[in-house]
Short mmCIF file of C-alpha atoms and ligand atoms in Angstrom, two decimals:
data_model
loop_
_atom_site.label_atom_id
_atom_site.label_comp_id
_atom_site.label_asym_id
_atom_site.label_seq_id
_atom_site.Cartn_x
_atom_site.Cartn_y
_atom_site.Cartn_z
CA MET A 23 -0.05 -0.39 -0.13
CA ARG A 24 1.65 3.34 -1.24
CA LYS A 25 5.00 2.51 -0.62
CA GLU A 26 6.21 4.30 -3.56
CA ASP A 27 4.99 7.60 -1.34
CA PHE A 28 8.85 6.45 1.34
CA PRO A 29 11.95 7.71 -0.73
CA ILE A 30 13.39 5.74 1.97
CA PHE A 31 12.22 2.46 0.39
CA LYS A 32 14.80 3.28 -2.21
CA THR A 33 18.14 2.93 -0.36
CA SER A 34 18.88 0.04 0.91
CA VAL A 35 20.84 -1.81 3.44
CA TYR A 36 23.27 -3.82 2.90
CA GLY A 37 23.24 -4.17 -0.82
CA LEU A 38 19.54 -5.33 0.16
CA PRO A 39 15.98 -3.87 -0.35
CA LEU A 40 15.03 -2.33 3.51
CA VAL A 41 12.14 -4.20 4.84
CA TYR A 42 11.02 -2.02 7.85
CA LEU A 43 9.26 -3.62 10.85
CA ASP A 44 9.75 -1.46 13.76
CA SER A 45 6.87 1.84 12.75
CA ALA A 46 5.71 1.04 15.96
CA ALA A 47 9.12 2.55 17.53
CA THR A 48 8.85 5.63 14.39
CA ALA A 49 7.28 5.38 11.31
CA GLN A 50 9.72 6.35 8.31
CA LYS A 51 7.64 9.75 6.07
CA PRO A 52 6.20 9.83 3.24
CA SER A 53 7.71 12.66 0.72
CA VAL A 54 4.49 14.48 1.16
CA VAL A 55 5.46 15.31 4.85
CA ILE A 56 9.12 15.60 3.68
CA ASP A 57 8.57 18.59 1.30
CA LYS A 58 6.07 20.33 3.10
CA MET A 59 8.58 21.20 5.79
CA THR A 60 12.25 21.09 2.99
CA ASN A 61 9.90 23.43 1.51
CA PHE A 62 8.89 25.69 4.59
CA TYR A 63 12.08 26.26 5.64
CA GLN A 64 12.90 27.26 1.70
CA SER A 65 10.17 29.32 1.38
CA HIS A 66 7.91 30.56 4.21
CA TYR A 67 9.60 29.95 7.61
CA GLY A 68 8.76 32.54 10.01
CA THR A 69 8.02 32.57 13.86
CA VAL A 70 4.57 32.05 14.73
CA HIS A 71 1.77 34.08 16.59
CA ARG A 72 4.44 37.55 17.66
CA ALA A 73 4.76 39.77 14.31
CA ILE A 74 2.51 41.07 11.67
CA TYR A 75 5.21 40.54 8.73
CA LYS A 76 3.44 38.31 5.73
CA LEU A 77 6.21 35.32 6.66
CA SER A 78 5.09 35.34 10.15
CA LYS A 79 1.19 35.30 9.12
CA GLU A 80 1.66 32.82 6.70
CA ALA A 81 3.62 30.64 9.58
CA THR A 82 0.85 31.09 12.13
CA PHE A 83 -2.05 30.30 9.35
CA GLN A 84 -0.38 26.80 8.63
CA TYR A 85 0.11 26.12 12.49
CA GLU A 86 -3.14 27.17 13.48
CA GLU A 87 -4.88 25.32 10.13
CA THR A 88 -2.68 21.80 11.46
CA ARG A 89 -4.49 22.65 15.04
CA SER A 90 -7.24 22.23 13.36
CA LEU A 91 -6.53 19.54 11.17
CA VAL A 92 -5.56 17.45 14.34
CA ARG A 93 -9.35 18.12 16.18
CA ALA A 94 -10.81 17.07 12.71
CA PHE A 95 -8.59 14.00 13.09
CA LEU A 96 -8.93 13.03 16.74
CA ASN A 97 -13.16 14.75 16.65
CA ALA A 98 -12.31 16.88 19.07
CA ASP A 99 -15.09 19.48 19.60
CA LYS A 100 -12.92 22.69 19.68
CA ASN A 101 -9.59 23.89 19.00
CA GLU A 102 -8.83 24.65 22.25
CA GLU A 103 -8.70 21.26 23.44
CA ILE A 104 -5.61 20.77 21.11
CA ILE A 105 -1.89 21.32 22.28
CA PHE A 106 1.24 21.04 20.33
CA THR A 107 3.94 18.93 22.47
CA ARG A 108 6.76 17.32 21.96
CA GLY A 109 5.19 13.91 21.61
CA THR A 110 3.32 11.81 23.62
CA THR A 111 5.87 11.80 26.39
CA GLU A 112 5.53 15.66 26.71
CA ALA A 113 2.34 14.91 27.10
CA ILE A 114 2.18 12.68 29.32
CA ASN A 115 4.28 14.51 31.39
CA LEU A 116 2.00 17.92 31.05
CA VAL A 117 -1.20 16.23 32.12
CA ALA A 118 0.71 14.87 35.65
CA TYR A 119 2.47 18.11 36.24
CA SER A 120 -0.09 20.26 35.49
CA PHE A 121 -3.70 17.85 36.69
CA GLY A 122 -1.99 16.65 39.72
CA LYS A 123 -1.09 20.12 40.91
CA ALA A 124 -4.76 20.93 40.86
CA PHE A 125 -6.31 17.93 41.79
CA ILE A 126 -3.89 15.69 43.27
CA GLN A 127 -3.88 15.05 47.09
CA PRO A 128 -2.78 13.42 49.18
CA GLY A 129 -4.31 9.54 49.88
CA ASP A 130 -5.77 9.99 46.48
CA GLU A 131 -5.21 6.83 43.97
CA ILE A 132 -3.62 7.04 40.58
CA LEU A 133 -4.50 4.22 37.96
CA ILE A 134 -2.62 2.19 35.35
CA SER A 135 -2.39 -0.79 34.34
CA GLU A 136 0.36 -3.52 33.49
CA MET A 137 0.56 -2.94 29.95
CA GLU A 138 2.11 0.01 29.60
CA HIS A 139 5.16 2.31 28.49
CA HIS A 140 7.29 3.01 30.65
CA SER A 141 6.17 7.15 29.36
CA ASN A 142 2.43 6.12 30.88
CA ILE A 143 4.59 4.72 34.74
CA VAL A 144 7.21 6.99 35.73
CA PRO A 145 5.71 10.16 35.18
CA TRP A 146 2.29 9.03 37.55
CA GLN A 147 5.34 7.54 39.94
CA LEU A 148 6.28 10.95 39.80
CA LEU A 149 3.61 12.20 40.95
CA VAL A 150 2.71 10.30 44.02
CA GLU A 151 5.09 10.25 45.17
CA ASP A 152 5.40 14.26 45.39
CA ARG A 153 1.52 14.10 46.67
CA GLY A 154 1.58 11.49 48.77
CA ALA A 155 -0.47 10.20 46.26
CA ARG A 156 -0.33 5.94 45.88
CA LEU A 157 0.05 3.92 42.22
CA LYS A 158 -2.36 1.03 41.39
CA VAL A 159 -2.17 -1.59 38.57
CA ILE A 160 -4.38 -2.63 36.32
CA PRO A 161 -3.60 -6.70 35.65
CA PHE A 162 -3.42 -8.31 32.27
CA ASP A 163 -3.95 -11.62 32.43
CA GLU A 164 -2.59 -14.14 29.90
CA ARG A 165 -3.69 -13.41 26.44
CA GLY A 166 -2.69 -9.92 27.03
CA VAL A 167 -5.99 -8.81 28.17
CA LEU A 168 -6.82 -6.26 31.32
CA ASP A 169 -8.55 -8.00 33.28
CA LEU A 170 -11.46 -5.61 34.18
CA LYS A 171 -12.98 -7.13 37.17
CA ALA A 172 -10.18 -6.63 38.81
CA PHE A 173 -10.11 -2.83 37.61
CA GLU A 174 -13.75 -2.49 39.04
CA LYS A 175 -12.42 -3.61 42.56
CA LEU A 176 -10.04 -1.15 42.06
CA LEU A 177 -12.06 1.48 41.26
CA SER A 178 -13.05 3.89 44.46
CA SER A 179 -13.90 7.58 45.68
CA LYS A 180 -10.49 7.70 46.35
CA THR A 181 -9.51 7.37 42.36
CA LYS A 182 -9.15 10.66 40.63
CA LEU A 183 -7.51 9.44 37.00
CA VAL A 184 -6.84 6.46 35.04
CA ALA A 185 -4.26 6.35 32.87
CA VAL A 186 -4.60 3.64 30.59
CA THR A 187 -2.59 2.96 26.84
CA HIS A 188 -5.08 2.22 23.57
CA ILE A 189 -2.71 -0.22 21.89
CA SER A 190 -0.34 -1.51 23.88
CA ASN A 191 3.41 -1.35 22.59
CA VAL A 192 4.04 -5.04 23.34
CA LEU A 193 1.00 -7.07 23.46
CA GLY A 194 -0.76 -5.09 20.62
CA THR A 195 -4.08 -5.63 23.11
CA ILE A 196 -6.53 -3.02 21.56
CA ASN A 197 -7.88 -1.45 25.40
CA PRO A 198 -12.01 -1.24 25.06
CA ILE A 199 -11.24 2.66 25.89
CA LYS A 200 -15.15 3.35 26.05
CA GLU A 201 -16.05 1.35 29.18
CA ILE A 202 -13.08 1.90 30.52
CA ALA A 203 -13.64 5.24 30.64
CA LYS A 204 -17.25 4.89 31.35
CA MET A 205 -16.19 2.45 34.08
CA ALA A 206 -13.47 5.50 35.58
CA HIS A 207 -16.85 7.75 35.32
CA ALA A 208 -18.35 6.23 37.28
CA VAL A 209 -16.55 7.42 40.31
CA ASN A 210 -15.81 10.60 38.99
CA ALA A 211 -12.30 9.91 38.01
CA LYS A 212 -10.56 11.13 34.82
CA ILE A 213 -9.37 9.08 31.83
CA LEU A 214 -6.36 9.46 30.10
CA VAL A 215 -5.68 7.37 27.13
CA ASP A 216 -1.96 6.98 25.51
CA GLY A 217 -2.80 6.91 22.07
CA ALA A 218 0.92 6.55 20.62
CA GLN A 219 -0.05 2.90 19.22
CA SER A 220 -3.39 3.52 18.34
CA ALA A 221 -3.61 7.30 16.43
CA PRO A 222 -1.53 6.19 13.05
CA HIS A 223 -3.64 2.67 12.66
CA MET A 224 -7.06 3.72 13.17
CA LYS A 225 -9.90 6.42 13.69
CA ILE A 226 -10.34 8.32 17.02
CA ASP A 227 -13.20 9.96 18.11
CA VAL A 228 -12.66 11.16 21.28
CA GLN A 229 -15.74 12.21 21.85
CA ASP A 230 -17.53 8.90 21.30
CA LEU A 231 -14.92 7.45 23.53
CA ASP A 232 -15.73 9.90 26.10
CA VAL A 233 -11.97 10.48 27.08
CA ASP A 234 -10.90 13.12 28.78
CA PHE A 235 -7.25 12.81 28.07
CA TYR A 236 -5.86 11.42 24.38
CA LEU A 237 -1.91 11.99 23.40
CA PHE A 238 -0.02 10.71 20.39
CA SER A 239 3.35 11.21 18.60
CA GLY A 240 3.66 13.10 15.28
CA HIS A 241 6.33 10.49 14.46
CA LYS A 242 4.73 7.37 14.83
CA ILE A 243 2.09 8.48 12.46
CA TYR A 244 4.66 9.56 9.59
CA GLY A 245 4.86 13.16 10.67
CA PRO A 246 8.12 14.80 12.27
CA THR A 247 10.24 13.58 15.29
CA GLY A 248 9.78 16.78 18.36
CA ILE A 249 6.17 17.33 17.57
CA GLY A 250 3.42 15.01 19.38
CA VAL A 251 -0.50 16.24 20.40
CA LEU A 252 -2.12 16.72 23.93
CA TYR A 253 -6.49 16.69 23.29
CA GLY A 254 -8.14 17.49 26.45
CA LYS A 255 -11.63 18.70 27.19
CA GLU A 256 -11.67 22.10 28.07
CA ALA A 257 -13.33 22.62 30.69
CA LEU A 258 -10.10 20.33 32.52
CA LEU A 259 -7.55 22.31 30.61
CA ASN A 260 -8.98 25.96 31.99
CA ALA A 261 -8.66 24.35 35.39
CA MET A 262 -4.74 23.43 35.32
CA PRO A 263 -2.44 25.63 35.53
CA PRO A 264 0.61 26.07 33.12
CA TYR A 265 3.28 23.86 32.22
CA GLN A 266 6.35 25.55 31.90
CA GLY A 267 6.04 29.60 31.85
CA GLY A 268 7.52 32.48 28.54
CA GLY A 269 6.49 33.52 25.91
CA ASP A 270 3.54 33.12 24.35
CA MET A 271 2.34 31.69 27.27
CA ILE A 272 1.37 35.15 29.07
CA GLU A 273 -1.41 37.58 28.86
CA THR A 274 0.68 40.28 31.03
CA VAL A 275 3.64 39.72 32.64
CA THR A 276 5.11 42.23 35.60
CA PHE A 277 6.82 41.98 38.72
CA GLU A 278 4.11 40.97 41.07
CA LYS A 279 2.00 39.00 38.97
CA THR A 280 1.48 37.44 35.77
CA THR A 281 -1.49 36.69 33.99
CA TYR A 282 -1.75 33.80 31.56
CA ASN A 283 -3.06 33.29 28.27
CA VAL A 284 -6.40 31.29 27.54
CA LEU A 285 -6.29 27.99 25.68
CA PRO A 286 -4.15 26.26 24.22
CA LEU A 287 -1.24 29.25 24.46
CA LYS A 288 -1.36 29.05 27.78
CA PHE A 289 0.07 25.36 28.03
CA GLU A 290 2.70 26.30 24.73
CA ALA A 291 5.69 28.53 26.21
CA GLY A 292 8.32 29.84 23.90
CA THR A 293 8.87 29.77 20.05
CA PRO A 294 6.91 25.99 19.75
CA MET A 295 7.69 23.27 16.93
CA ILE A 296 6.86 25.59 13.90
CA ALA A 297 7.92 22.96 11.48
CA GLU A 298 7.25 20.30 12.46
CA VAL A 299 3.74 21.17 14.10
CA ILE A 300 3.51 22.16 9.52
CA GLY A 301 5.10 18.59 8.61
CA LEU A 302 2.27 17.12 10.80
CA GLY A 303 -0.10 19.13 8.97
CA ALA A 304 1.37 16.61 6.35
CA ALA A 305 0.93 13.68 7.96
CA ILE A 306 -2.99 14.35 8.74
CA ARG A 307 -3.68 15.36 5.44
CA TYR A 308 -1.65 11.83 3.82
CA LEU A 309 -3.50 10.06 6.34
CA GLN A 310 -6.69 11.25 5.74
CA ASN A 311 -5.62 11.66 2.48
CA ILE A 312 -5.99 7.54 2.39
CA GLY A 313 -8.08 6.71 4.48
CA LEU A 314 -8.01 5.26 8.47
CA GLU A 315 -10.70 2.48 7.59
CA ALA A 316 -8.45 1.57 5.21
CA ILE A 317 -4.97 1.26 6.85
CA TYR A 318 -6.73 -0.50 9.62
CA THR A 319 -8.33 -3.34 7.04
CA HIS A 320 -4.76 -3.39 5.85
CA GLU A 321 -2.64 -3.56 8.36
CA GLN A 322 -4.92 -6.22 9.89
CA GLU A 323 -4.61 -8.23 6.45
CA LEU A 324 -0.81 -8.08 7.30
CA LEU A 325 -1.29 -9.56 11.04
CA ASN A 326 -3.21 -12.09 10.34
CA TYR A 327 -1.46 -13.15 7.55
CA ALA A 328 2.02 -13.37 10.27
CA THR A 329 0.43 -14.31 12.91
CA LYS A 330 -0.50 -17.60 11.43
CA LYS A 331 3.34 -18.57 9.47
CA LEU A 332 4.90 -17.02 12.18
CA LYS A 333 3.23 -19.94 14.65
CA GLU A 334 4.24 -22.79 12.75
CA ILE A 335 7.92 -21.97 13.52
CA ASN A 336 8.76 -24.13 16.27
CA GLY A 337 9.94 -22.80 19.42
CA ILE A 338 7.23 -19.70 18.96
CA HIS A 339 6.04 -18.20 21.87
CA ILE A 340 3.53 -15.03 21.07
CA LEU A 341 3.79 -12.44 23.89
CA GLY A 342 -0.53 -11.38 23.19
CA ASN A 343 -2.88 -13.17 21.21
CA ALA A 344 -5.96 -10.43 22.32
CA ASP A 345 -9.05 -10.80 19.94
CA LYS A 346 -8.57 -7.75 19.50
CA LYS A 347 -4.95 -6.73 18.14
CA GLY A 348 -3.06 -3.19 16.54
CA ALA A 349 -0.20 -4.56 14.04
CA ILE A 350 2.24 -5.79 16.53
CA LEU A 351 3.32 -9.31 16.74
CA THR A 352 5.79 -9.46 20.02
CA PHE A 353 7.86 -13.18 19.97
CA THR A 354 10.68 -15.16 21.76
CA LEU A 355 12.09 -18.62 20.56
CA GLU A 356 13.54 -21.10 22.93
CA LYS A 357 17.10 -21.11 22.69
CA ILE A 358 17.29 -18.66 21.09
CA HIS A 359 18.38 -14.94 22.76
CA PRO A 360 16.90 -12.14 20.44
CA LEU A 361 19.72 -9.81 20.10
CA ASP A 362 21.54 -13.40 18.52
CA LEU A 363 18.28 -13.42 15.93
CA ALA A 364 18.01 -9.60 15.50
CA THR A 365 21.57 -8.88 14.66
CA PHE A 366 21.48 -11.97 12.38
CA LEU A 367 18.01 -10.60 10.38
CA ASP A 368 19.31 -6.86 10.18
CA LEU A 369 22.25 -8.19 7.79
CA GLN A 370 19.23 -9.03 5.59
CA GLY A 371 17.97 -5.69 5.38
CA ILE A 372 15.81 -6.57 7.73
CA SER A 373 14.89 -3.91 10.44
CA MET A 374 12.74 -4.98 14.01
CA ARG A 375 13.11 -4.30 17.72
CA THR A 376 14.35 -6.60 20.63
CA GLY A 377 14.65 -5.60 24.36
CA HIS A 378 12.38 -4.04 26.63
CA LEU A 379 10.62 -2.83 24.69
CA CYS A 380 10.49 0.34 27.44
CA ALA A 381 7.46 -1.99 29.03
CA GLN A 382 9.66 -3.99 32.10
CA PRO A 383 6.74 -4.59 33.87
CA VAL A 384 5.34 -6.84 30.42
CA MET A 385 8.52 -8.11 30.12
CA ARG A 386 8.32 -9.75 33.35
CA HIS A 387 4.41 -10.81 33.38
CA PHE A 388 6.35 -13.18 31.32
CA GLY A 389 9.07 -13.59 33.00
CA ILE A 390 12.09 -12.51 30.83
CA SER A 391 13.80 -9.97 29.84
CA SER A 392 13.82 -9.41 26.39
CA ALA A 393 11.31 -10.68 23.12
CA ILE A 394 11.31 -9.97 19.02
CA ARG A 395 9.03 -7.06 18.34
CA VAL A 396 7.75 -6.51 14.17
CA SER A 397 4.96 -4.10 13.41
CA PHE A 398 3.63 -3.06 10.77
CA GLY A 399 2.84 0.39 8.51
CA LEU A 400 0.87 1.13 5.87
CA TYR A 401 4.20 1.03 3.26
CA ASN A 402 4.30 -2.32 4.43
CA THR A 403 3.16 -5.99 2.12
CA LYS A 404 2.33 -9.64 2.50
CA GLU A 405 5.82 -9.81 0.25
CA GLU A 406 8.37 -8.31 2.75
CA ILE A 407 6.22 -10.57 5.56
CA ASP A 408 7.27 -14.06 3.05
CA TYR A 409 10.83 -12.93 2.71
CA PHE A 410 10.78 -12.25 6.98
CA ILE A 411 9.67 -15.68 7.78
CA GLU A 412 11.70 -17.08 5.59
CA CYS A 413 14.60 -15.63 7.00
CA LEU A 414 13.61 -16.41 10.65
CA LYS A 415 13.27 -20.11 9.58
CA LYS A 416 17.09 -19.97 8.28
CA ALA A 417 18.59 -18.25 11.66
CA VAL A 418 16.78 -20.45 13.40
CA GLU A 419 17.73 -23.46 11.43
CA LYS A 420 21.36 -21.70 11.34
CA MET A 421 21.90 -20.82 15.95
CA LEU A 422 19.86 -23.76 16.75
CA TRP A 423 22.92 -26.16 14.38
CA ILE A 424 25.60 -24.17 16.42
N1 PLP B 28 3.20 5.55 24.82
C1 PLP B 28 3.66 4.26 23.66
C2 PLP B 28 2.44 3.26 24.12
C3 PLP B 28 4.58 4.32 22.51
O1 PLP B 28 4.47 2.83 21.93
C4 PLP B 28 5.30 4.85 22.97
C5 PLP B 28 6.41 4.45 22.33
O2 PLP B 28 6.99 4.01 21.87
C6 PLP B 28 5.51 6.15 23.89
C7 PLP B 28 4.49 6.30 24.52
C8 PLP B 28 6.35 7.18 23.72
O3 PLP B 28 5.93 8.04 22.53
P1 PLP B 28 7.59 9.08 22.73
O4 PLP B 28 9.04 8.52 22.50
O5 PLP B 28 7.11 9.45 20.85
O6 PLP B 28 6.79 10.55 23.05
#
């Protein structure tokens, strides 16, 4: 699907075609994103919001136009609810700091799940330590499915926030966010959803999901690095103090007292990532032209095809066998170290991830310290999966023989 849109696939790896199976870490960039950013730097570059000259007005227009694109992409109600951050990680840290300062008291509880990326664990640990609050963990079962009964038991009037991932970056599990949001709201808790692995692969509707915060990274949706999005319900964002102080986030500054700008600029201190925002806009347009539904269908086909082929290999253990999964396949192989396998496959032109995958608690759940992960993007093909499986079989044969 549209592989020709991505110039990186014209390059080779060790003289072999590149087979890129690490889109869950970061996605490759289509020409429309690269060209948009190059053109902006070459012909239109200027600062935003502060100046009246033509370049600045045009840059501001494109920057704010992207905010409208993101609003539509998430089906948020208002542009004021869309905050640009450096990525998912910064968006979570922003909420932990600012929501935490406004709403978390000693004895309060924050619930996260056992399948979170470190980015959705550590900021909450920092917060509860600071506020004298408690962090509690929703477990998942052997198939990698969240235990909603255990979740229900953990919920109480002390719960102030539930922070869960939409799609696990290791297990691939698609969590039932609408249901989780309903359960959280029933005890008056807020819900934050880590959309780093869902935004690139499926249509998101924050109003239908009824989530309070949703966040994702530009670089995983085929846009540039250094840009991410925090969606937050307007009333909540209005009730939260600024995360950082500096230019653009103020209304008036005196030495005695500073007043803050309105949303969304209250949370965007300093000169922002202008070209990155504009590149993100190009990525969103690109995804919308193809259609998120078409992307989802294509990637599900790849996932099912690869799962079937992988299961034919002796000694393989797939981590995560939920009924509803995103295009992520993580596994271990008996008697073969993930690093050895990845080194062998790299020499065949295949890029994939090994290690703890920024989810050490998930590794601990399965009693391992590292695993192998392949993940798919819209550009991957069944032929690439065939090649990967063929190389994998060769690697297993060689390594077991040694
Ligand atoms: N959450 C999940 C589920 C992820 O997969 C990732 C990145 O791999 C992140 C958060 C962090 O994203 P970033 O490093 O772009 O901030």
